[in-house]
mmCIF file of C-alpha atoms in Angstrom:
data_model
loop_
_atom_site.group_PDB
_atom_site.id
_atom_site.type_symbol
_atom_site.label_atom_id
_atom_site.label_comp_id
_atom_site.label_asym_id
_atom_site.label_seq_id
_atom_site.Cartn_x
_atom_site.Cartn_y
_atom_site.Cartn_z
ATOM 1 C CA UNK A 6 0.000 0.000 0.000
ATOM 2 C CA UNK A 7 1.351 3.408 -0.758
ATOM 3 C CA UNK A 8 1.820 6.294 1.377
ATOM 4 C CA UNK A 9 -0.660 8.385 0.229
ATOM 5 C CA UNK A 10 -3.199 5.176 0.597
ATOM 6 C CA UNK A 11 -1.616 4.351 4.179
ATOM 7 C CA UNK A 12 -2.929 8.034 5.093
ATOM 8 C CA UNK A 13 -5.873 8.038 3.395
ATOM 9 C CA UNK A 14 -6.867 4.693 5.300
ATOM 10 C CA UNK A 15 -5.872 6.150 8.948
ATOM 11 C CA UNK A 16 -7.702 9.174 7.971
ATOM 12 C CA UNK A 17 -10.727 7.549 7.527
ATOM 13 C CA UNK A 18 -10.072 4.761 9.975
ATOM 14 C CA UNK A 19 -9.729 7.856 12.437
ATOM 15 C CA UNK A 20 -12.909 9.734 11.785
ATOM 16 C CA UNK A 21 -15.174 6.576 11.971
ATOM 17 C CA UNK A 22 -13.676 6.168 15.658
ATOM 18 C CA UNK A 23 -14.414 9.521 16.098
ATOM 19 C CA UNK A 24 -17.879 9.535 14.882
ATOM 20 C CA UNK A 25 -18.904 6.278 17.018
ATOM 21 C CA UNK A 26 -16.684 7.150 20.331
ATOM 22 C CA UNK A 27 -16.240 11.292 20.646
ATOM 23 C CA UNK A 28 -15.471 12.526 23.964
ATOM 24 C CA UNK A 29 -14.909 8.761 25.198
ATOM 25 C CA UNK A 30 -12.768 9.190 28.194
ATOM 26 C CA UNK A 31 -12.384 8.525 31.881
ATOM 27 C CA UNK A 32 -13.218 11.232 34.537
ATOM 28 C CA UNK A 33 -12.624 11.545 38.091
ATOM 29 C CA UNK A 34 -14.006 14.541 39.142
ATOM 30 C CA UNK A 35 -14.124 16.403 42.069
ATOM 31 C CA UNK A 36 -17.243 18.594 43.279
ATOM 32 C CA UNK A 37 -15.340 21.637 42.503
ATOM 33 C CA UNK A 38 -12.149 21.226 40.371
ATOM 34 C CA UNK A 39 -9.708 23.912 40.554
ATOM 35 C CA UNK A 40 -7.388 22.176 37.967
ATOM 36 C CA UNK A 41 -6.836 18.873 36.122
ATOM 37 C CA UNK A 42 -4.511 16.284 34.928
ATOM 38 C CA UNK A 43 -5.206 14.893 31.363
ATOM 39 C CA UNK A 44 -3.381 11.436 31.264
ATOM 40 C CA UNK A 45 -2.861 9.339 27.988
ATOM 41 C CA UNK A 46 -2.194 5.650 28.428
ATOM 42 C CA UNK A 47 0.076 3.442 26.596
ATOM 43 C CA UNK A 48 -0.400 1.703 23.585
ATOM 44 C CA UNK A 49 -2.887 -0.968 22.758
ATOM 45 C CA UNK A 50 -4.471 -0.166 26.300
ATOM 46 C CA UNK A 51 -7.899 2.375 27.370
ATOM 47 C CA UNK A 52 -8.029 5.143 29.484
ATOM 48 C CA UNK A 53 -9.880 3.197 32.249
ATOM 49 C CA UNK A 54 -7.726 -0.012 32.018
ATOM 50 C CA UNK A 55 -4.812 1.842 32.577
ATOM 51 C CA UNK A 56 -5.818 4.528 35.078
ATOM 52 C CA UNK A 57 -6.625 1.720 37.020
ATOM 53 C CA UNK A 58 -3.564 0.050 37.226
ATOM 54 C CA UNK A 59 -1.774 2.891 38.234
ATOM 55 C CA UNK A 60 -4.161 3.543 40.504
ATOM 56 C CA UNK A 61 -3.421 0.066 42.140
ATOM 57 C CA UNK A 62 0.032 0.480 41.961
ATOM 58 C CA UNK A 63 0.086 3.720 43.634
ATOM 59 C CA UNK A 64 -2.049 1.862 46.930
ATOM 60 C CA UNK A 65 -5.177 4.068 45.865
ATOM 61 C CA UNK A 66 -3.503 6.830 45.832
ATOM 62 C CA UNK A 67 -3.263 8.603 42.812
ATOM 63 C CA UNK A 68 -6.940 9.179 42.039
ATOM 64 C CA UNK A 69 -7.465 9.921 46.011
ATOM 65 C CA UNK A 70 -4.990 12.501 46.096
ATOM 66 C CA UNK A 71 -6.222 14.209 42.748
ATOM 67 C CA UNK A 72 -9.971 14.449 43.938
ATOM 68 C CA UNK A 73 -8.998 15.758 47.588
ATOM 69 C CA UNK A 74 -6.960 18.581 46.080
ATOM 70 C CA UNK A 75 -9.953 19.607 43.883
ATOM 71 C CA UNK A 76 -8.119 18.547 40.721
ATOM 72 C CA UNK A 77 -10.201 16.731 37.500
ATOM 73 C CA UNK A 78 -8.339 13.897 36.470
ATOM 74 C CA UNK A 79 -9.425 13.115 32.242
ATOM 75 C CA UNK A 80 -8.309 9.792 30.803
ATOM 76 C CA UNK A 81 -8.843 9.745 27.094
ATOM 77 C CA UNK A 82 -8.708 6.842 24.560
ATOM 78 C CA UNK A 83 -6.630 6.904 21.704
ATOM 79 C CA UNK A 84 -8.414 6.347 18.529
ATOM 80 C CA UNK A 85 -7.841 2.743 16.852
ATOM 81 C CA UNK A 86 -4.908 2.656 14.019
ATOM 82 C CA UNK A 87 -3.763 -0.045 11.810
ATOM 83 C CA UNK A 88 -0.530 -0.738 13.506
ATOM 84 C CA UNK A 89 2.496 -1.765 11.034
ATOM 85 C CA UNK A 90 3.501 -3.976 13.856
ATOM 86 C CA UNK A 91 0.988 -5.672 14.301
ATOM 87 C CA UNK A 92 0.437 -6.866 10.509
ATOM 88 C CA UNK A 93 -1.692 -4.142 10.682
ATOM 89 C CA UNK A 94 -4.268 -5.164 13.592
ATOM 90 C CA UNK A 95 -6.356 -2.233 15.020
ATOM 91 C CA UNK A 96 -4.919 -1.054 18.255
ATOM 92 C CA UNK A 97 -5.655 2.048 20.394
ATOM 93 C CA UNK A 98 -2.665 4.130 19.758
ATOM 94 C CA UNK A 99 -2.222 7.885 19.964
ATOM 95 C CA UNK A 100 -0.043 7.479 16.581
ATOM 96 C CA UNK A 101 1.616 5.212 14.160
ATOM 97 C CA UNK A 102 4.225 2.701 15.040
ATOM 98 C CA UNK A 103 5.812 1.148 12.180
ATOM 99 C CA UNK A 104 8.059 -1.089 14.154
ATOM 100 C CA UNK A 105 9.798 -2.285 17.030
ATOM 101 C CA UNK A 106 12.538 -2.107 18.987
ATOM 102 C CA UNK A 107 11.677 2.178 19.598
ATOM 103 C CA UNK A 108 15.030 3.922 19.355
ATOM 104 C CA UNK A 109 16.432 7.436 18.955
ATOM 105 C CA UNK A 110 16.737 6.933 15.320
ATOM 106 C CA UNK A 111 13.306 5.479 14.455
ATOM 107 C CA UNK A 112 10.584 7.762 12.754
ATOM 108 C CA UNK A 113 8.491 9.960 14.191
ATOM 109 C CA UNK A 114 4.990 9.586 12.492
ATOM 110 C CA UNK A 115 4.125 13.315 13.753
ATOM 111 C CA UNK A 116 1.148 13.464 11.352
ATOM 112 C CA UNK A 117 -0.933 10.405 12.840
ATOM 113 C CA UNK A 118 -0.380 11.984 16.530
ATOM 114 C CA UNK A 119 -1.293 15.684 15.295
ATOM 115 C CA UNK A 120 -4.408 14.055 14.247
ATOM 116 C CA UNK A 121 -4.831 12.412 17.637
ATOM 117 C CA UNK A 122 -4.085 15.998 19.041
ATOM 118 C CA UNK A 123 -6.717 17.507 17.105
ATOM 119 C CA UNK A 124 -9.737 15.096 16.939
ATOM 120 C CA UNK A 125 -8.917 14.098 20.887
ATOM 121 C CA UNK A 126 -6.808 16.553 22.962
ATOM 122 C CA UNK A 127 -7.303 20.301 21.755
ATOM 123 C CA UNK A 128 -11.365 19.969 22.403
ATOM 124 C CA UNK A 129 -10.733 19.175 26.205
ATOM 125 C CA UNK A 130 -8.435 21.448 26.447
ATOM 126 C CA UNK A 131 -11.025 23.975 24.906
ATOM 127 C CA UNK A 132 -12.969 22.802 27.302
ATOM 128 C CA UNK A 133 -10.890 23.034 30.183
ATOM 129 C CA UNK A 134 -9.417 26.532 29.067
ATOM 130 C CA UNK A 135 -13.166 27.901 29.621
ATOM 131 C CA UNK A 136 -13.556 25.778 32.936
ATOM 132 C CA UNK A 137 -10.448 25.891 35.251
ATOM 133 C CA UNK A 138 -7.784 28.071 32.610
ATOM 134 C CA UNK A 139 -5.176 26.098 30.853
ATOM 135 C CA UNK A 140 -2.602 27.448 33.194
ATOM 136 C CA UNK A 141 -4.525 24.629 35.898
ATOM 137 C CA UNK A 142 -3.477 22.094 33.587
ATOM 138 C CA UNK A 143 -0.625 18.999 33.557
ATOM 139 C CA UNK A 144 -0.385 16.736 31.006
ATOM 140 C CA UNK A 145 1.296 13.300 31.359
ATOM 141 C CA UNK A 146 1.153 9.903 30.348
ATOM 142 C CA UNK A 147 3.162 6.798 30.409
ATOM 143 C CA UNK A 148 4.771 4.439 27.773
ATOM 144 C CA UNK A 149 3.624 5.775 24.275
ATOM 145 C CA UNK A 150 1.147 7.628 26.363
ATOM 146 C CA UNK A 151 4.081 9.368 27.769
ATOM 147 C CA UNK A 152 6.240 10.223 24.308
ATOM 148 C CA UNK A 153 2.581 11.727 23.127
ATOM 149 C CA UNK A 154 2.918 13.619 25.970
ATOM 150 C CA UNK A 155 5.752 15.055 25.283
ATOM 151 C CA UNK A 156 4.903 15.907 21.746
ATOM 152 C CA UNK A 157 2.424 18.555 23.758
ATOM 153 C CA UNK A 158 5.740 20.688 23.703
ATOM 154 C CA UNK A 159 5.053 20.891 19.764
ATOM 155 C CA UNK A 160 0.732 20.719 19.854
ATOM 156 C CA UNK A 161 -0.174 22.197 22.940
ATOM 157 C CA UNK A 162 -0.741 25.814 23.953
ATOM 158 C CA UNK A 163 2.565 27.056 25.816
ATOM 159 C CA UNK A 164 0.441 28.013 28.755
ATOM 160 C CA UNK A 165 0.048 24.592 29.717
ATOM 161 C CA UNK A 166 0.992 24.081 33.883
ATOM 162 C CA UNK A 167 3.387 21.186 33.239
ATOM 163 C CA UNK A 168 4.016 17.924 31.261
ATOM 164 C CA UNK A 169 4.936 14.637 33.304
ATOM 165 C CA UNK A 170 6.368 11.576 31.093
ATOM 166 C CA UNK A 171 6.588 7.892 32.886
ATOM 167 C CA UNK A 172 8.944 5.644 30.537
ATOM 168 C CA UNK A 173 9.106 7.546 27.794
ATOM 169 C CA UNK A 174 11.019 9.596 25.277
ATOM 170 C CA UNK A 175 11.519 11.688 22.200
ATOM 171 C CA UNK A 176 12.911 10.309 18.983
ATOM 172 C CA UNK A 177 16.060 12.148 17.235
ATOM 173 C CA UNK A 178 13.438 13.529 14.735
ATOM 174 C CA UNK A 179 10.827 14.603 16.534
ATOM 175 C CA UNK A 180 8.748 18.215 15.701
ATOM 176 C CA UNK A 181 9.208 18.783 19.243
ATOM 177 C CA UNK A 182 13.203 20.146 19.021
ATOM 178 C CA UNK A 183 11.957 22.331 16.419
ATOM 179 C CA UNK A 184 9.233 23.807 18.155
ATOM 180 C CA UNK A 185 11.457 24.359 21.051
ATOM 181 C CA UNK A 186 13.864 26.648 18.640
ATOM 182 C CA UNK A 187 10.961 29.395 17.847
ATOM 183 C CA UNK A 188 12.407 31.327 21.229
ATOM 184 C CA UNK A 189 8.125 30.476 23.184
ATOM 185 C CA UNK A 190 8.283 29.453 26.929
ATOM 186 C CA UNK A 191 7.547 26.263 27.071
ATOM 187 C CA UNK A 192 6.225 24.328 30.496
ATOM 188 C CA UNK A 193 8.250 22.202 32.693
ATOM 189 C CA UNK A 194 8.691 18.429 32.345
ATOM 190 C CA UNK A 195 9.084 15.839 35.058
ATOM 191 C CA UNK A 196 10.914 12.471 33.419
ATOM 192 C CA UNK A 197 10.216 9.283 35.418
ATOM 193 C CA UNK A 198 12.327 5.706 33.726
ATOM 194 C CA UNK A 199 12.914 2.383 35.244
ATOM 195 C CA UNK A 200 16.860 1.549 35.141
ATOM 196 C CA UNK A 201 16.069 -2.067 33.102
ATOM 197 C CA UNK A 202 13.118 -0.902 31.171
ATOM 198 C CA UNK A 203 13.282 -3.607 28.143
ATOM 199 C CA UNK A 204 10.685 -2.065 26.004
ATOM 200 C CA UNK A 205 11.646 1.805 26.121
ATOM 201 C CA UNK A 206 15.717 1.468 27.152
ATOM 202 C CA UNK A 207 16.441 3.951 29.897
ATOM 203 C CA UNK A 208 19.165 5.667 28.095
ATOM 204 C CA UNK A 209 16.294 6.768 25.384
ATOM 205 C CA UNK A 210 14.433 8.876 28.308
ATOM 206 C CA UNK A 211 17.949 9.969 29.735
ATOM 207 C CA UNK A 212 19.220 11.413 26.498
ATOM 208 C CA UNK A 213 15.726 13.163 25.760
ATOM 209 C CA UNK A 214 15.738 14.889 29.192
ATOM 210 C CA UNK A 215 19.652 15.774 28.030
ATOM 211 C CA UNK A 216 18.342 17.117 24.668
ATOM 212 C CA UNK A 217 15.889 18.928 26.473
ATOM 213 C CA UNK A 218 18.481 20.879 29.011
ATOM 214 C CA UNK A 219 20.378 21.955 26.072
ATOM 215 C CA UNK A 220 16.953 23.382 24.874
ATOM 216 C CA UNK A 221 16.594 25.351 28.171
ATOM 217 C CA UNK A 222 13.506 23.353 29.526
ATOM 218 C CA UNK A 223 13.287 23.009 33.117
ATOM 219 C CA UNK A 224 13.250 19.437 33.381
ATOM 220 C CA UNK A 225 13.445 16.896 36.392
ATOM 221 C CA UNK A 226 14.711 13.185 35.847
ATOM 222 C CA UNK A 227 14.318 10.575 38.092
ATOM 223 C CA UNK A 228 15.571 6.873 37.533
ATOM 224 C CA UNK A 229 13.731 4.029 39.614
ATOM 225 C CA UNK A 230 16.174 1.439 40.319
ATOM 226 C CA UNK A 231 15.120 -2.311 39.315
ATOM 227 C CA UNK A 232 12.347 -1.129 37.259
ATOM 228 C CA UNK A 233 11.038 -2.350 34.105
ATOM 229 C CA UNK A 234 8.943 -1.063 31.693
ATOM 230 C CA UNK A 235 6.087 -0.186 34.369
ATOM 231 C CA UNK A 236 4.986 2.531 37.093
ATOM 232 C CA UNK A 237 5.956 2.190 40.608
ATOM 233 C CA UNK A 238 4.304 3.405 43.761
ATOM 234 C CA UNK A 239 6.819 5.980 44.632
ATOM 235 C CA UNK A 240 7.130 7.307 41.117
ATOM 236 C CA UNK A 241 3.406 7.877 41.179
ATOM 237 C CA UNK A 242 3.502 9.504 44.348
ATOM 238 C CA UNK A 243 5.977 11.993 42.706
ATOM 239 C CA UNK A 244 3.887 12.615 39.728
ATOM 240 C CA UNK A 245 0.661 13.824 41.813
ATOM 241 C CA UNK A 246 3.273 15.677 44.527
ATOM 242 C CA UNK A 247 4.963 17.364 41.578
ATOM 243 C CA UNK A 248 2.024 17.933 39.741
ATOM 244 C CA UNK A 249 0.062 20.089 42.102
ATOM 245 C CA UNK A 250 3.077 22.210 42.956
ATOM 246 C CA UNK A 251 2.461 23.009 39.208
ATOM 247 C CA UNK A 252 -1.004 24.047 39.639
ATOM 248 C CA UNK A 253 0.169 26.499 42.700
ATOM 249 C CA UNK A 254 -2.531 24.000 44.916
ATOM 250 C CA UNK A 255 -0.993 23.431 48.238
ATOM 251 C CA UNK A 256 -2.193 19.815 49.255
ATOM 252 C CA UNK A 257 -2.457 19.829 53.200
ATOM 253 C CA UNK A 258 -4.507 23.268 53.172
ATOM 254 C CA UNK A 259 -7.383 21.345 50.406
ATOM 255 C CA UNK A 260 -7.288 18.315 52.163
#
């Protein structure tokens, strides 16, 4: 199949999800919300599925800690793609992956995850923009959930609060070091990578947090020791701690 047919196909493969599942997401959210974390999930997985295992891995904390702070949290689903790697199965993915292992030097397939941005992310956040301000929002996600997060740096209004990315990275070709040339502000990013991660190595995340020092983004790193290609219960515990210093919410005094 050609390129142009390949796009065609995802195109319309894209707006049929669309159609049948708009606005399909996951939300936890408090009586009054005075901010909210959008998290995408990794591939092949839902926005339930996998807000619930984190949720379990974090001892019932994560969700707990969102809702007593006053913060939304929104757990979209990627649209379904015909995944190269797959011999072209339909998968929930927030863009194209042609194939595996993921490294630096793979391709980025920014046009399938601009799409994603547009049908799926940039109507919550018009949403949220006229609700709690976009400046109340973090953006994370882990696995390809997380890289997609990242790519916010290239999609996503600058105004953003902060972007948190669990065992993730950026490829060497990604839009996102471009973007970050134009001279913008650009939000902070927390990094969070198991030391034996065998799926996404942990010297991809290390070198993107690198890359994005040199850029002059203030960026945190943290490795977790032992850790695979998963979350841990500390790690998430940073995320939510970290994320609502973003949002300026102090947690004992909305508790």
């Amino acid at each position: 199949m050609s390129h142009d047919l390949q796009r065609l196909f995802r195109r319309l493969l894209l707006a049929a999800w669309f159609s049948h599942s708009a606005g399909k997401q996951l939300r936890h959210r408090p009586s009054t919300a005075t901010g909210a974390v959008i998290f995408f999930h990794g591939f092949g997985c839902k926005g339930d599925g996998c807000v619930g295992h984190l949720d379990k891995l974090s001892g019932f904390e994560f969700v707990k800690r969102l809702e007593e702070a006053g913060v939304m949290l929104v757990a979209p689903e990627a649209p379904m793609h015909s995944v190269p790697i797959h011999l072209g199965s339909i998968a929930h993915a927030w863009f194209d992956l042609p194939k595996l292992p993921v490294t630096l030097e793979a391709e980025e397939r920014t046009e399938s995850a601009s799409e994603s941005f547009d049908q799926i992310v940039a109507p919550i956040l018009s949403e949220l923009n006229a609700t709690v301000g976009l400046e109340k929002v973090v953006i994370g996600g882990y696995s390809m959930g997380a890289e997609f997060a990242l790519q916010m740096l290239n999609f996503a209004p600058k105004n953003i609060a902060g972007i948190f990315c669990m065992s993730g990275y950026l490829k060497d070709d990604s839009g996102v070091w471009e973007a970050l040339e134009t001279g913008n502000s650009f939000p902070p990013v927390w990094m969070g990578h198991g030391t034996v991660d065998d799926s996404v190595a942990f010297e991809n995340g290390k070198a993107t947090y690198d890359r994005l020092l040199t850029k002059g983004i203030t960026a945190q790193f943290h490795p977790v020791e032992d850790m695979s290609h998963d979350m841990s219960k500390e790690e998430l515990s940073d995320v939510v701690t970290w994320s609502l210093q973003q949002l300026g919410i102090d947690e004992e005094s909305s508790s």
